[in-house]
Coordinates of C-alpha atoms (C1' of nucleotides) in Angstrom, one line a residue:
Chain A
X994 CA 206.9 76.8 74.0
X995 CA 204.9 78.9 71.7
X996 CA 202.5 81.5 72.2
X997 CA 199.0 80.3 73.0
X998 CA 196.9 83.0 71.5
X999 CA 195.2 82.7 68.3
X1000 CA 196.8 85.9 66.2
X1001 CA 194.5 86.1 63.4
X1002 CA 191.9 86.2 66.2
X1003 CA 193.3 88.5 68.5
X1004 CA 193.1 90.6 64.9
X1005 CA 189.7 90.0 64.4
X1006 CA 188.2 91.3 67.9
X1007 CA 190.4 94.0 67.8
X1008 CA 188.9 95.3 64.4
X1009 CA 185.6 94.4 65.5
X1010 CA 186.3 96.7 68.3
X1011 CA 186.9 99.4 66.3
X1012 CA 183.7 99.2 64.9
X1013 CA 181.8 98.9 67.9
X1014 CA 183.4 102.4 68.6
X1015 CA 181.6 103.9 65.1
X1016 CA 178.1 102.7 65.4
X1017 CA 177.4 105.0 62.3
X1018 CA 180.5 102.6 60.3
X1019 CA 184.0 102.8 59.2
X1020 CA 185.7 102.2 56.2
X1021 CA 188.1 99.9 55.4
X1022 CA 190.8 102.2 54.8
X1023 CA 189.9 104.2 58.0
X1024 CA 190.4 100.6 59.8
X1025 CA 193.6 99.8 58.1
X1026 CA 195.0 102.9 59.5
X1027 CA 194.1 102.8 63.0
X1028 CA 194.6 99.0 63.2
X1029 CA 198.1 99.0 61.4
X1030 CA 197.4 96.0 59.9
X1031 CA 197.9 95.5 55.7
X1032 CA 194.6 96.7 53.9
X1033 CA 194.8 93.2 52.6
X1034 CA 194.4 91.2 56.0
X1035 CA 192.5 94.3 56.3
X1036 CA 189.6 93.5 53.9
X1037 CA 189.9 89.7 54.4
X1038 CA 189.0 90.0 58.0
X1039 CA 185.9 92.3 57.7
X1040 CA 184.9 90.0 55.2
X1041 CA 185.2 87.5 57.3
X1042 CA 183.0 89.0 59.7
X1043 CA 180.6 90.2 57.5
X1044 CA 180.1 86.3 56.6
X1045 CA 180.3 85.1 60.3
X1046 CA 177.1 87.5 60.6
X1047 CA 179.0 90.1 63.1
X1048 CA 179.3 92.9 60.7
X1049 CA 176.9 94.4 58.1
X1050 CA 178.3 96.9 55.7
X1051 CA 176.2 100.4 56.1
X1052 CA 173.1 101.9 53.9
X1053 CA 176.1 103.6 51.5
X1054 CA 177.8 99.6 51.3
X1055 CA 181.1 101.4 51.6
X1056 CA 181.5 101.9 55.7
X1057 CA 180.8 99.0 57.6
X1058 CA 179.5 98.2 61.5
X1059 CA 178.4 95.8 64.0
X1060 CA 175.2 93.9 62.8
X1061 CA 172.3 95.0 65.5
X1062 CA 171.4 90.7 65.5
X1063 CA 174.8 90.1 66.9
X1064 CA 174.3 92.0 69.7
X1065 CA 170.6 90.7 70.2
X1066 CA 172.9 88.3 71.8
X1067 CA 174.6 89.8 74.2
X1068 CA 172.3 92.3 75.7
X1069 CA 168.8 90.5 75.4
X1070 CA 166.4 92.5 77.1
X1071 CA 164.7 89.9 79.1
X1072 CA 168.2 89.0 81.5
X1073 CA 167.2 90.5 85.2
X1074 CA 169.1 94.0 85.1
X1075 CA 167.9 94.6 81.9
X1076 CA 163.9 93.7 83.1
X1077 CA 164.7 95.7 86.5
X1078 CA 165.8 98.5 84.6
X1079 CA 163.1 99.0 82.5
X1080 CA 160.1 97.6 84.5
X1081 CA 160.4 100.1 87.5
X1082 CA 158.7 102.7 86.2
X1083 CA 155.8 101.0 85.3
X1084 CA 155.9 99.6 89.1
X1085 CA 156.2 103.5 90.4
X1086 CA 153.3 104.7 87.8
X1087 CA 150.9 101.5 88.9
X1088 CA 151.7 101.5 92.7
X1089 CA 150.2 105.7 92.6
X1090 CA 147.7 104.6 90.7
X1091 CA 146.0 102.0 93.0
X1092 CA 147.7 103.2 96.1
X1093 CA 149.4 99.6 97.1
X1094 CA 152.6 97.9 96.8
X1095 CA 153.7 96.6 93.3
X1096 CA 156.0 94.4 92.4
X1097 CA 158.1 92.6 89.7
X1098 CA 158.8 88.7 89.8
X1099 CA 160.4 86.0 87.1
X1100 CA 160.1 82.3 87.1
X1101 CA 162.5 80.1 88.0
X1102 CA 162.1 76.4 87.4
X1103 CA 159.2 75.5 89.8
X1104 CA 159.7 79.0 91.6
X1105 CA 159.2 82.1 91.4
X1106 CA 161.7 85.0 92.5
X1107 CA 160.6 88.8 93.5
X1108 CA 163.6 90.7 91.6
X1109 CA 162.0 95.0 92.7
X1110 CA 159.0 95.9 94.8
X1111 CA 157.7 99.5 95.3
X1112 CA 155.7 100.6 98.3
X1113 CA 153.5 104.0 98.7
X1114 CA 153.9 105.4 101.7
X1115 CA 150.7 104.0 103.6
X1116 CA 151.0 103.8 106.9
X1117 CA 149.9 99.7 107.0
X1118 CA 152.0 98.3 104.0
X1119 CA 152.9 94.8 102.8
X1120 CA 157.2 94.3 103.6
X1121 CA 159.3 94.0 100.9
X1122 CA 160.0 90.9 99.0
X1123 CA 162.5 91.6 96.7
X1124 CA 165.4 88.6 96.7
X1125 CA 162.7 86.2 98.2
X1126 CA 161.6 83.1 96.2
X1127 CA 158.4 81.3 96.7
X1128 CA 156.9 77.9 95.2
X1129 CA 154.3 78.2 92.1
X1130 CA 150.9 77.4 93.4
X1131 CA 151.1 79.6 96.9
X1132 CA 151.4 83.2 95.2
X1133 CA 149.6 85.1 92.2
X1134 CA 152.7 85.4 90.0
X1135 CA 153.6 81.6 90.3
X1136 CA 150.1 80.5 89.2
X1137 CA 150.0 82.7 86.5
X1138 CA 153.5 81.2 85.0
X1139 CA 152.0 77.6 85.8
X1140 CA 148.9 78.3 84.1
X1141 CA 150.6 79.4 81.2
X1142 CA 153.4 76.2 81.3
X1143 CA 151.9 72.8 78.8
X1144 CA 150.0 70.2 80.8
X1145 CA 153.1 67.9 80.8
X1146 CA 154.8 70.7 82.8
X1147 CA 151.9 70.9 85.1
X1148 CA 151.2 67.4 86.0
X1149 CA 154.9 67.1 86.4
X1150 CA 154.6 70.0 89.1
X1151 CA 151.7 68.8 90.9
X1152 CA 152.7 65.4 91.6
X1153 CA 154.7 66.6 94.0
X1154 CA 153.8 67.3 97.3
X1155 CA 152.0 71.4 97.4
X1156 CA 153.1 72.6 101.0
X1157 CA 150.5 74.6 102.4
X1158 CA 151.6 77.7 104.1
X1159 CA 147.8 79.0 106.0
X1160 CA 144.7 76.9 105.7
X1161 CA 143.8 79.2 103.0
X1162 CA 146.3 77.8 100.5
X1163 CA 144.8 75.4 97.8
X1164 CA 147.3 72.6 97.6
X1165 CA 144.5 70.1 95.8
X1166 CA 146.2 69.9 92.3
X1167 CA 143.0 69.5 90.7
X1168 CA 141.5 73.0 92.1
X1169 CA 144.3 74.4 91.2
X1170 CA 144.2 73.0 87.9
X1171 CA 140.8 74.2 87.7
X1172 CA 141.6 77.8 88.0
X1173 CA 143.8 78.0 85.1
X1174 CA 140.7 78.5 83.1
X1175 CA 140.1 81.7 84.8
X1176 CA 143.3 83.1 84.6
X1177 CA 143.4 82.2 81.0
X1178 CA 139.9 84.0 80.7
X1179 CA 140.7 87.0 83.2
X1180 CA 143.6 87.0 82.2
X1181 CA 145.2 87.6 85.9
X1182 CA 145.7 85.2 88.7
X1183 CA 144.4 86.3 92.3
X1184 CA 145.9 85.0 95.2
X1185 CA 143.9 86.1 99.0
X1186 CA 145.4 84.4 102.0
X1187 CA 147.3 81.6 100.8
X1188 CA 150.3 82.6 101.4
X1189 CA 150.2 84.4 104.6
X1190 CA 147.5 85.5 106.4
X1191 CA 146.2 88.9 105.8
X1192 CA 147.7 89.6 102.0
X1193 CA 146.0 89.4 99.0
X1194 CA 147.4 89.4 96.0
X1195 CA 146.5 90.1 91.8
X1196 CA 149.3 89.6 88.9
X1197 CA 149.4 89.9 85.1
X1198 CA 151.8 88.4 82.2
X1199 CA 154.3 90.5 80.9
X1200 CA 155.7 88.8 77.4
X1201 CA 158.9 89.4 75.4
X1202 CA 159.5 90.2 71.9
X1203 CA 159.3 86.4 71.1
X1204 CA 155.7 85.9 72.9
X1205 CA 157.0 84.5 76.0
X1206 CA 156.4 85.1 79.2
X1207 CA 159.0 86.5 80.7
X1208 CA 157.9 87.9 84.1
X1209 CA 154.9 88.9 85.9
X1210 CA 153.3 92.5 87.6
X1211 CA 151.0 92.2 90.8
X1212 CA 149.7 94.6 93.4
X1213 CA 149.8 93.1 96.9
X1214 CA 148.1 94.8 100.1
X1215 CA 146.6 94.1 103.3
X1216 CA 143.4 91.9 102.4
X1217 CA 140.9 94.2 104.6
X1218 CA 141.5 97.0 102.4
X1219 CA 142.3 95.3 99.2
X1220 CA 140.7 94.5 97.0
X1221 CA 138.1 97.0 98.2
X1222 CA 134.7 95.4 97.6
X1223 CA 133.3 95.9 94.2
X1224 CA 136.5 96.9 92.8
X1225 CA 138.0 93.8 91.1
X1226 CA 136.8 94.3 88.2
X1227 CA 138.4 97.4 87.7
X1228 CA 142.3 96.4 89.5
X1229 CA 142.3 93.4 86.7
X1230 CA 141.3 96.2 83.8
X1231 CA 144.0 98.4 85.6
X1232 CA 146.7 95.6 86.2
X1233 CA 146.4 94.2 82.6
X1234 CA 146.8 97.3 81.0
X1235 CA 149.9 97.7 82.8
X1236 CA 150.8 94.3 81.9
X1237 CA 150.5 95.4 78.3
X1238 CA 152.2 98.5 78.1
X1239 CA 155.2 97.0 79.8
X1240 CA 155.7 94.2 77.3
X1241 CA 155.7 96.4 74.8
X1242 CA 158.2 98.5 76.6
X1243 CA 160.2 95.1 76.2
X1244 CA 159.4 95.2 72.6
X1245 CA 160.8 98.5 71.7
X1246 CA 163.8 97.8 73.6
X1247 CA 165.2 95.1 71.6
X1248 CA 167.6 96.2 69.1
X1249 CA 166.3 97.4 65.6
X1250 CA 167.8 98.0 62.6
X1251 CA 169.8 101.2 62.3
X1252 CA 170.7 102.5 59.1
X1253 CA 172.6 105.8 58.9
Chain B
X28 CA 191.0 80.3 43.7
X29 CA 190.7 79.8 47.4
X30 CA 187.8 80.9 49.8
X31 CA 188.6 84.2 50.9
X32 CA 187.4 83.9 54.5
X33 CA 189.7 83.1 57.5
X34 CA 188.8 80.1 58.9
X35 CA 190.0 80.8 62.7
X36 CA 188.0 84.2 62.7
X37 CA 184.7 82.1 61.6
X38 CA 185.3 79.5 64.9
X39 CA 185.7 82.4 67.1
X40 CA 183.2 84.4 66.2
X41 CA 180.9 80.9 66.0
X42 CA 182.2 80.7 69.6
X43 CA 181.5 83.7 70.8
X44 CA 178.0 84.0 69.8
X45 CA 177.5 80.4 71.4
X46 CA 178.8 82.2 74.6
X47 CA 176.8 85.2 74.0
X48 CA 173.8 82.7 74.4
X49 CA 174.6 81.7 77.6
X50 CA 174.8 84.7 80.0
X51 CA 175.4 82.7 83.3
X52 CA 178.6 80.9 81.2
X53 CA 178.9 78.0 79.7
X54 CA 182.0 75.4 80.2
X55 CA 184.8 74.5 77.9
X56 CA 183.4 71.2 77.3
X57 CA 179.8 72.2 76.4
X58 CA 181.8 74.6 73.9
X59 CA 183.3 71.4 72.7
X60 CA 180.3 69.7 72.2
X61 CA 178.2 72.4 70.7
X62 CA 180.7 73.6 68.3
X63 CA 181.9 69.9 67.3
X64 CA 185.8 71.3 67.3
X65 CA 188.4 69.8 69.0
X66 CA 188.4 70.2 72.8
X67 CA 192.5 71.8 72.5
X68 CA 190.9 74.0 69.7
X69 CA 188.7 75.5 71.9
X70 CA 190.1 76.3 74.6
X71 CA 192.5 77.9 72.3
X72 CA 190.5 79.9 71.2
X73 CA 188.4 80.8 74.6
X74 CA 191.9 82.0 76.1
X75 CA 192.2 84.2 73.0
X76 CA 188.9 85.8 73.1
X77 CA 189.6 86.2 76.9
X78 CA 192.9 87.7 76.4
X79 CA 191.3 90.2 73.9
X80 CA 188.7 91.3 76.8
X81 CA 185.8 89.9 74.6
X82 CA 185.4 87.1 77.3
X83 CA 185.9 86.5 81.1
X84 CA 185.7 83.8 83.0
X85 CA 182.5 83.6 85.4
X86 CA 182.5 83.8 89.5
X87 CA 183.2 79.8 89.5
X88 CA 186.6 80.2 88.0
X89 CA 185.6 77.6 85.1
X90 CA 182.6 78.8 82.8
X91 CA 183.1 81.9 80.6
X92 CA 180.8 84.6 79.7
X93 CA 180.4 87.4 77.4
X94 CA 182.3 90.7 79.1
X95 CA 180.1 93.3 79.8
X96 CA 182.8 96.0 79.1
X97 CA 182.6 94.3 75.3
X98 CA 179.2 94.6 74.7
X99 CA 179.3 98.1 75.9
X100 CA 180.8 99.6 73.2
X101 CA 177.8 98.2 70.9
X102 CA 175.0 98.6 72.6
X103 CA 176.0 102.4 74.5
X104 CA 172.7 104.0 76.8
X105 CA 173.5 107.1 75.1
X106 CA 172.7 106.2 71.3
X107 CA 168.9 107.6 70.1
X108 CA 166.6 104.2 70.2
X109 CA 168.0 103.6 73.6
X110 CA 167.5 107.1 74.8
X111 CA 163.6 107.2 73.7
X112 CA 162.9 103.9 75.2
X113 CA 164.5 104.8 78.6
X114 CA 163.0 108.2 79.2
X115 CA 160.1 107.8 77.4
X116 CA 157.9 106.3 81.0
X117 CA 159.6 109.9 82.5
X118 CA 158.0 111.6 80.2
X119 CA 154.7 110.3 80.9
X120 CA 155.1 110.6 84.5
X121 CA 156.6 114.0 84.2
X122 CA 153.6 114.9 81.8
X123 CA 151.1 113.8 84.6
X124 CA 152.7 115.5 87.0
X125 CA 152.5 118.9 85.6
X126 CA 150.0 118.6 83.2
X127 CA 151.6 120.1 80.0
X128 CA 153.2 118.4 76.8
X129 CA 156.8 116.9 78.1
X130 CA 159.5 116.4 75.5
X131 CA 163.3 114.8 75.2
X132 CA 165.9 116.2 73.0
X133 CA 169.4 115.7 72.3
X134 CA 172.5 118.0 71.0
X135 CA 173.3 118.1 67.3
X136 CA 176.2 120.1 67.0
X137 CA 174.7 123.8 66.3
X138 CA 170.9 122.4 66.8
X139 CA 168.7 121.0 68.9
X140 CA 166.9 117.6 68.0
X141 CA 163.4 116.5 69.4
X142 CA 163.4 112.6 69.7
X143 CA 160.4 112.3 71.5
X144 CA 157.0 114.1 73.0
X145 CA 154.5 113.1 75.4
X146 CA 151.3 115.3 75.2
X147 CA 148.5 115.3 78.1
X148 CA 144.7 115.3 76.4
X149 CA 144.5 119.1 77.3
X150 CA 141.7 121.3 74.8
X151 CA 144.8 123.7 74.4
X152 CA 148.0 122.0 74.2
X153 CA 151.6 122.4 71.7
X154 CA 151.8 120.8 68.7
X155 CA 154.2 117.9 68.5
X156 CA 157.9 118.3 67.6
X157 CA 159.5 115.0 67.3
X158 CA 161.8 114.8 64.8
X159 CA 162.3 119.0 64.5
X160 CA 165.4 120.4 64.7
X161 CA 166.3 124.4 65.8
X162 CA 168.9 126.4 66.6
X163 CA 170.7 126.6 70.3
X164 CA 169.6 129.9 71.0
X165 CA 166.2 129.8 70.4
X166 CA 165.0 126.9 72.6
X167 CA 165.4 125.9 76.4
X168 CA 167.1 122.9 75.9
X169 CA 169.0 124.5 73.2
X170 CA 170.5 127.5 75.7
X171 CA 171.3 124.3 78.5
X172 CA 173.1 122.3 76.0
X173 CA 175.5 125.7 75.1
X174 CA 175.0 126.6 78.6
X175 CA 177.4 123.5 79.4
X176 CA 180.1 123.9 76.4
X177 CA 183.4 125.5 76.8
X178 CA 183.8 128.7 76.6
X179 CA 185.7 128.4 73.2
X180 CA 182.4 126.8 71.9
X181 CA 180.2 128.9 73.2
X182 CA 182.2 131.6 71.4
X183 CA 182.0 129.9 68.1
X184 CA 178.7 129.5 68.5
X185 CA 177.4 133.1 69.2
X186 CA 180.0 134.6 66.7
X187 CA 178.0 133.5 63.8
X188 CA 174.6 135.8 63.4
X189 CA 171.9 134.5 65.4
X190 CA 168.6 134.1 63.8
X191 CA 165.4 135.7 65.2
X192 CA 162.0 134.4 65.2
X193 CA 160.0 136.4 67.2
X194 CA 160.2 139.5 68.4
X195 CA 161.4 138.1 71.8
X196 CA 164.1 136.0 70.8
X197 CA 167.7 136.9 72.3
X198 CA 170.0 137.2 69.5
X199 CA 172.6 139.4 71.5
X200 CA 175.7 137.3 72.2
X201 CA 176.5 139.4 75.5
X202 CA 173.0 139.0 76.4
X203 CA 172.9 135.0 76.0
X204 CA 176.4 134.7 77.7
X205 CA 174.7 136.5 80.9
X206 CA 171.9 133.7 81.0
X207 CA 174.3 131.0 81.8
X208 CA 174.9 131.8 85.3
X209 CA 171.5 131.9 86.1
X210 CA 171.1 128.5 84.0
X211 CA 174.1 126.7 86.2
X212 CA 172.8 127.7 89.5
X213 CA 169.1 126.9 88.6
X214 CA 170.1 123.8 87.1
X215 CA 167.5 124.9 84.3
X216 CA 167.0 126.8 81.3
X217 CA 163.6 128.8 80.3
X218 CA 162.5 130.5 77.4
X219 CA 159.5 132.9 76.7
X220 CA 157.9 133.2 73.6
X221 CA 161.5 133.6 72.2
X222 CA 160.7 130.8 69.6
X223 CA 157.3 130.8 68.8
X224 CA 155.1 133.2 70.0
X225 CA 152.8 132.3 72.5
X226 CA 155.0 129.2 73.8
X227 CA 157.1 128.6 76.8
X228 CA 159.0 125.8 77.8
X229 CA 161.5 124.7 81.0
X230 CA 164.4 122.4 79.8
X231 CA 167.1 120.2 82.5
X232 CA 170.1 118.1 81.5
X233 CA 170.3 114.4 81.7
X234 CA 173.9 112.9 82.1
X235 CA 175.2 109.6 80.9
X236 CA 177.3 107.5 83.3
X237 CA 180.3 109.4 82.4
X238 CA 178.5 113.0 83.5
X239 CA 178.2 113.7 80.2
X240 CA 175.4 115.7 78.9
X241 CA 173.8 113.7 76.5
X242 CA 170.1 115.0 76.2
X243 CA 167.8 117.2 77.8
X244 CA 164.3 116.9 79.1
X245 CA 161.8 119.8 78.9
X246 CA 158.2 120.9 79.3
X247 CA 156.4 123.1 77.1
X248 CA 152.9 124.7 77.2
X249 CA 151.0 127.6 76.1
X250 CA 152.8 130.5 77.4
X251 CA 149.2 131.8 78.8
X252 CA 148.9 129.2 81.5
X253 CA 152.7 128.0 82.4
X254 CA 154.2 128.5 83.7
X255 CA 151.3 129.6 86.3
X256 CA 152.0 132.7 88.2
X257 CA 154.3 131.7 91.2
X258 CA 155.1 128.5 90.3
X259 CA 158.5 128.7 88.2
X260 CA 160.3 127.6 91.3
X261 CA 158.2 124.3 92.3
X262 CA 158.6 123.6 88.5
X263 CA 161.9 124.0 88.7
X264 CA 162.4 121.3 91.6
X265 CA 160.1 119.2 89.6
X266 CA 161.9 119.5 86.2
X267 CA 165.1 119.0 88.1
X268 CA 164.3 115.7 90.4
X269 CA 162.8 114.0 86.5
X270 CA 165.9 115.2 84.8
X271 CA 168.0 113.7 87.7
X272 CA 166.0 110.7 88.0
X273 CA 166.9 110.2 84.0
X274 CA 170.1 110.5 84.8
X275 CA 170.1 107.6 87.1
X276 CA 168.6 105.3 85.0
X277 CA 170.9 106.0 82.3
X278 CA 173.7 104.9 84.9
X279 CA 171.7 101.9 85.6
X280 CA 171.2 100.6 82.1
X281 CA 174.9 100.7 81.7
X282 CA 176.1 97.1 81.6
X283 CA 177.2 95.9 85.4
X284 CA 179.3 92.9 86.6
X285 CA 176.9 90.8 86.8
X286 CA 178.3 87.5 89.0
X287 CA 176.5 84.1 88.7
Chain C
dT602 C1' 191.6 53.0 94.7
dC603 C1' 190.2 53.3 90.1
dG604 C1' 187.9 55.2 86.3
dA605 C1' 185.8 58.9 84.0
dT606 C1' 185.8 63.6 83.0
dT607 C1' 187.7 68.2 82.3
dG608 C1' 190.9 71.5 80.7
dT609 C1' 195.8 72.7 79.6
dC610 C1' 200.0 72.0 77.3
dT611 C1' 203.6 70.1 74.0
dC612 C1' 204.6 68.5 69.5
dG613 C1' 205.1 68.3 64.6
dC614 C1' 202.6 68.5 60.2
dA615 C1' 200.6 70.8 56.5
dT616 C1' 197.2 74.0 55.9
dT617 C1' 196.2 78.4 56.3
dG618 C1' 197.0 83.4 57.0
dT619 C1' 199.7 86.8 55.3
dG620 C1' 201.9 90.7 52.6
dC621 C1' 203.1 91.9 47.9
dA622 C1' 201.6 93.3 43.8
dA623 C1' 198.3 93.7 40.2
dC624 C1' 193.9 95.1 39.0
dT625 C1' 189.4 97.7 38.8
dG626 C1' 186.7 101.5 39.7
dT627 C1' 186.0 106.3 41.2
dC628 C1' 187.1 110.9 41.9
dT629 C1' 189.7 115.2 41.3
dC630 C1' 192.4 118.5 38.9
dA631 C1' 195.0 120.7 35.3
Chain D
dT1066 C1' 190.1 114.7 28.3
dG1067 C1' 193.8 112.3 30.4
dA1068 C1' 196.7 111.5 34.3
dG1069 C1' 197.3 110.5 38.9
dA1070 C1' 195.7 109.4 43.5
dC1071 C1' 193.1 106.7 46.2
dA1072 C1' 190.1 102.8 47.9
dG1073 C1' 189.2 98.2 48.0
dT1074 C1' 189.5 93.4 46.0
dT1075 C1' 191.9 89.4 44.4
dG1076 C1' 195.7 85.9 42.9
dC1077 C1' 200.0 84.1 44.3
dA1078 C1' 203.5 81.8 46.9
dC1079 C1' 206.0 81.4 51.2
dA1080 C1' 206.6 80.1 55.8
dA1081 C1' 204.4 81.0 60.0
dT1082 C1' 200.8 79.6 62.3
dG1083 C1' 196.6 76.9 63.6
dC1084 C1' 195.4 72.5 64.2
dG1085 C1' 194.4 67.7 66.2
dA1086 C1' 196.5 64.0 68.7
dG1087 C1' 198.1 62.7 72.8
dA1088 C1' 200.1 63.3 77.4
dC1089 C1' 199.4 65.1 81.8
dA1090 C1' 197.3 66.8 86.1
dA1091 C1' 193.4 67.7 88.9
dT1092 C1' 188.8 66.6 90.5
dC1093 C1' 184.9 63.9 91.5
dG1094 C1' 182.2 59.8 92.3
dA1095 C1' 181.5 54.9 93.0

DNA sequence: TCGATTGTCTCGCATTGTGCAACTGTCTCA
DNA sequence: TGAGACAGTTGCACAATGCGAGACAATCGA
């Protein structure tokens, strides 16, 4: 009974290894030494990665290291930790600004799923929602993906049976359908009431460096002091911008070419 | 003349990258049928990229993911593009906070380098520095990076002659060495017109998740109006709680277990 | 219980990965 | 200027290794 491992791969991850430890690149010699292996086998394998698309060889073509698109893969800046990470600030900043709870949700399938949450410290605040899921059509995020989903997706979602959680939800698939137009136009999605009593509720798209949308910001508070009157206008210039600014945070976080 | 590239390196990188795509895991079999090798040939391989610590399998035992201790060495907090996008919603805040011009630097052996700058729309403010380097000495990040060297270093570093560029810059070795008391038990470094005239600037360390010092944040304003008269110590608590708050979302950014 | 599916392991063949050595190009020094 | 050292690539031939087929065990669903 033989050996189950692959040697010539074992080889390859360990070399690619070592290159991950010099993001500015390594040469072929350098590698040969600390690897052991024959410079042969040596250049064969970096080829070999080079070809495979894991490697690039550096701005002087003499050092080589790892190939910022491989990585894209591993670390794409849309997975939850990565989105928590870089979306909180943005929640603190916009949360002082209109003096109400933010938060920060993503879809899943015909959900959506609170993933942070900050609070000011008023003294009548909106609990915490982080963890909780909730279905589409009852809160401001989940219309917002909905209205942005093709009209296969939504039929397919409204032909189910909309549970209505206070006599304020809007459960008739057709209303609902009617106020993707707005959100399209505003460019937001309000929810007051419909999901419990006594919270209203305003989100905006954030997109990813492919266009997608990836996750939503809202402000929630107590709906006798928001919105205050007159002011929507102003929390959907205010809630967009910060919509914005955080999908191009998104952008620039994705990896970019690095030459040395 | 035969091709050059080793075959079995090719599969498992192809592998890998198919893995890398799917960051809850994917099984064996999906592998199989994606790949279109032979079922014996993957999981050959799969137990040889998981053996070399480029793989694990996930929380059900069965699916394997990407290990986040492999991508780590390719994608580190600590390197410049990551740095910029991470702080760069501190600086804001910071700059809001105190109204002057906020900047982020990082340790170049002997110098300082300015990676990025946030400037408040004041009628008076500091020019922009990204990009600039300068010597240790003469700037407040500069003194916190030597600040926290060995004493060996430190010593290297003062041995050579230090320039001057205004008339208040410290050049005197024993004079410098005295300053880094006071900069430990602050937890902050100042400077006062010592590099340009008419300039000063506050600067705090940021650590990576290993508590090493890997950049500095700082404010800077006309040396006229900041700091204001009795307010070096609130600054200082402010400087510090930004610096530390950096510090933690360096440690967050780091790549986690993340369970499915 | 049976059949389908999944993943691991053994086996033996022949292809493939390897080290040796030659080669080319570059750089340094006398 | 020429010689030598060094770095990296490439051809060759051997045998070790990687491979696919098939067997097997475990699990799940009808």
């Amino acid at each position: 009974m033989r050996d189950n491992r692959i040697q010539s791969v074992s080889r390859a991850i360990e070399l690619l290894t070592l290159i991950g430890e010099h993001p500015a690149g390594i040469s072929i010699g350098n590698l040969t030494r600390l690897s052991g292996l024959h410079k042969s086998t040596v250049s064969r394998q970096v080829l070999t990665l080079i070809e495979s698309g894991a490697v690039r060889r550096a701005a002087d073509q003499i050092r080589v290291q790892i190939d910022p698109r491989f990585t894209q893969r591993f670390f794409a800046p849309t997975n939850t930790q990565t989105l928590i990470t870089t979306i909180r600030p943005f929640l603190e900043l916009l949360s002082r600004d209109c003096g109400e709870a933010t938060g920060l949700s993503i879809p899943e399938v015909d959900q959506v799923r609170y993933i942070d949450q900050v609070s000011p410290d008023n003294a009548v605040r909106v609990r915490d929602w982080t963890g909780a899921r909730f279905t589409l059509h009852s809160v401001a995020p989940g219309k917002l993906f909905l209205a942005h989903r093709s009209k296969e997706e939504q039929d397919h979602y409204l032909r189910q049976p909309l549970a209505r959680y206070t006599d304020n939800t809007v459960v008739e698939p057709n209303a609902i359908r009617n106020s993707f137009r707005a959100i399209h136009m505003e460019g937001v999605s309000w929810i007051t009431d419909e999901f419990t009593e006594g919270i209203s509720a305003v989100a905006a798209p954030i997109f990813d460096q492919q266009d997608t949308l990836v996750a939503a910001i809202a402000i929630f508070g107590p709906s006798f002091r928001f919105p205050a009157p007159g002011s929507i206008e102003s929390i959907n210039t205010l809630i967009r911008d910060y919509a914005e600014r955080c999908s191009k945070q998104l952008q620039r976080l994705a990896p970019k070419e690095t030459n040395t």
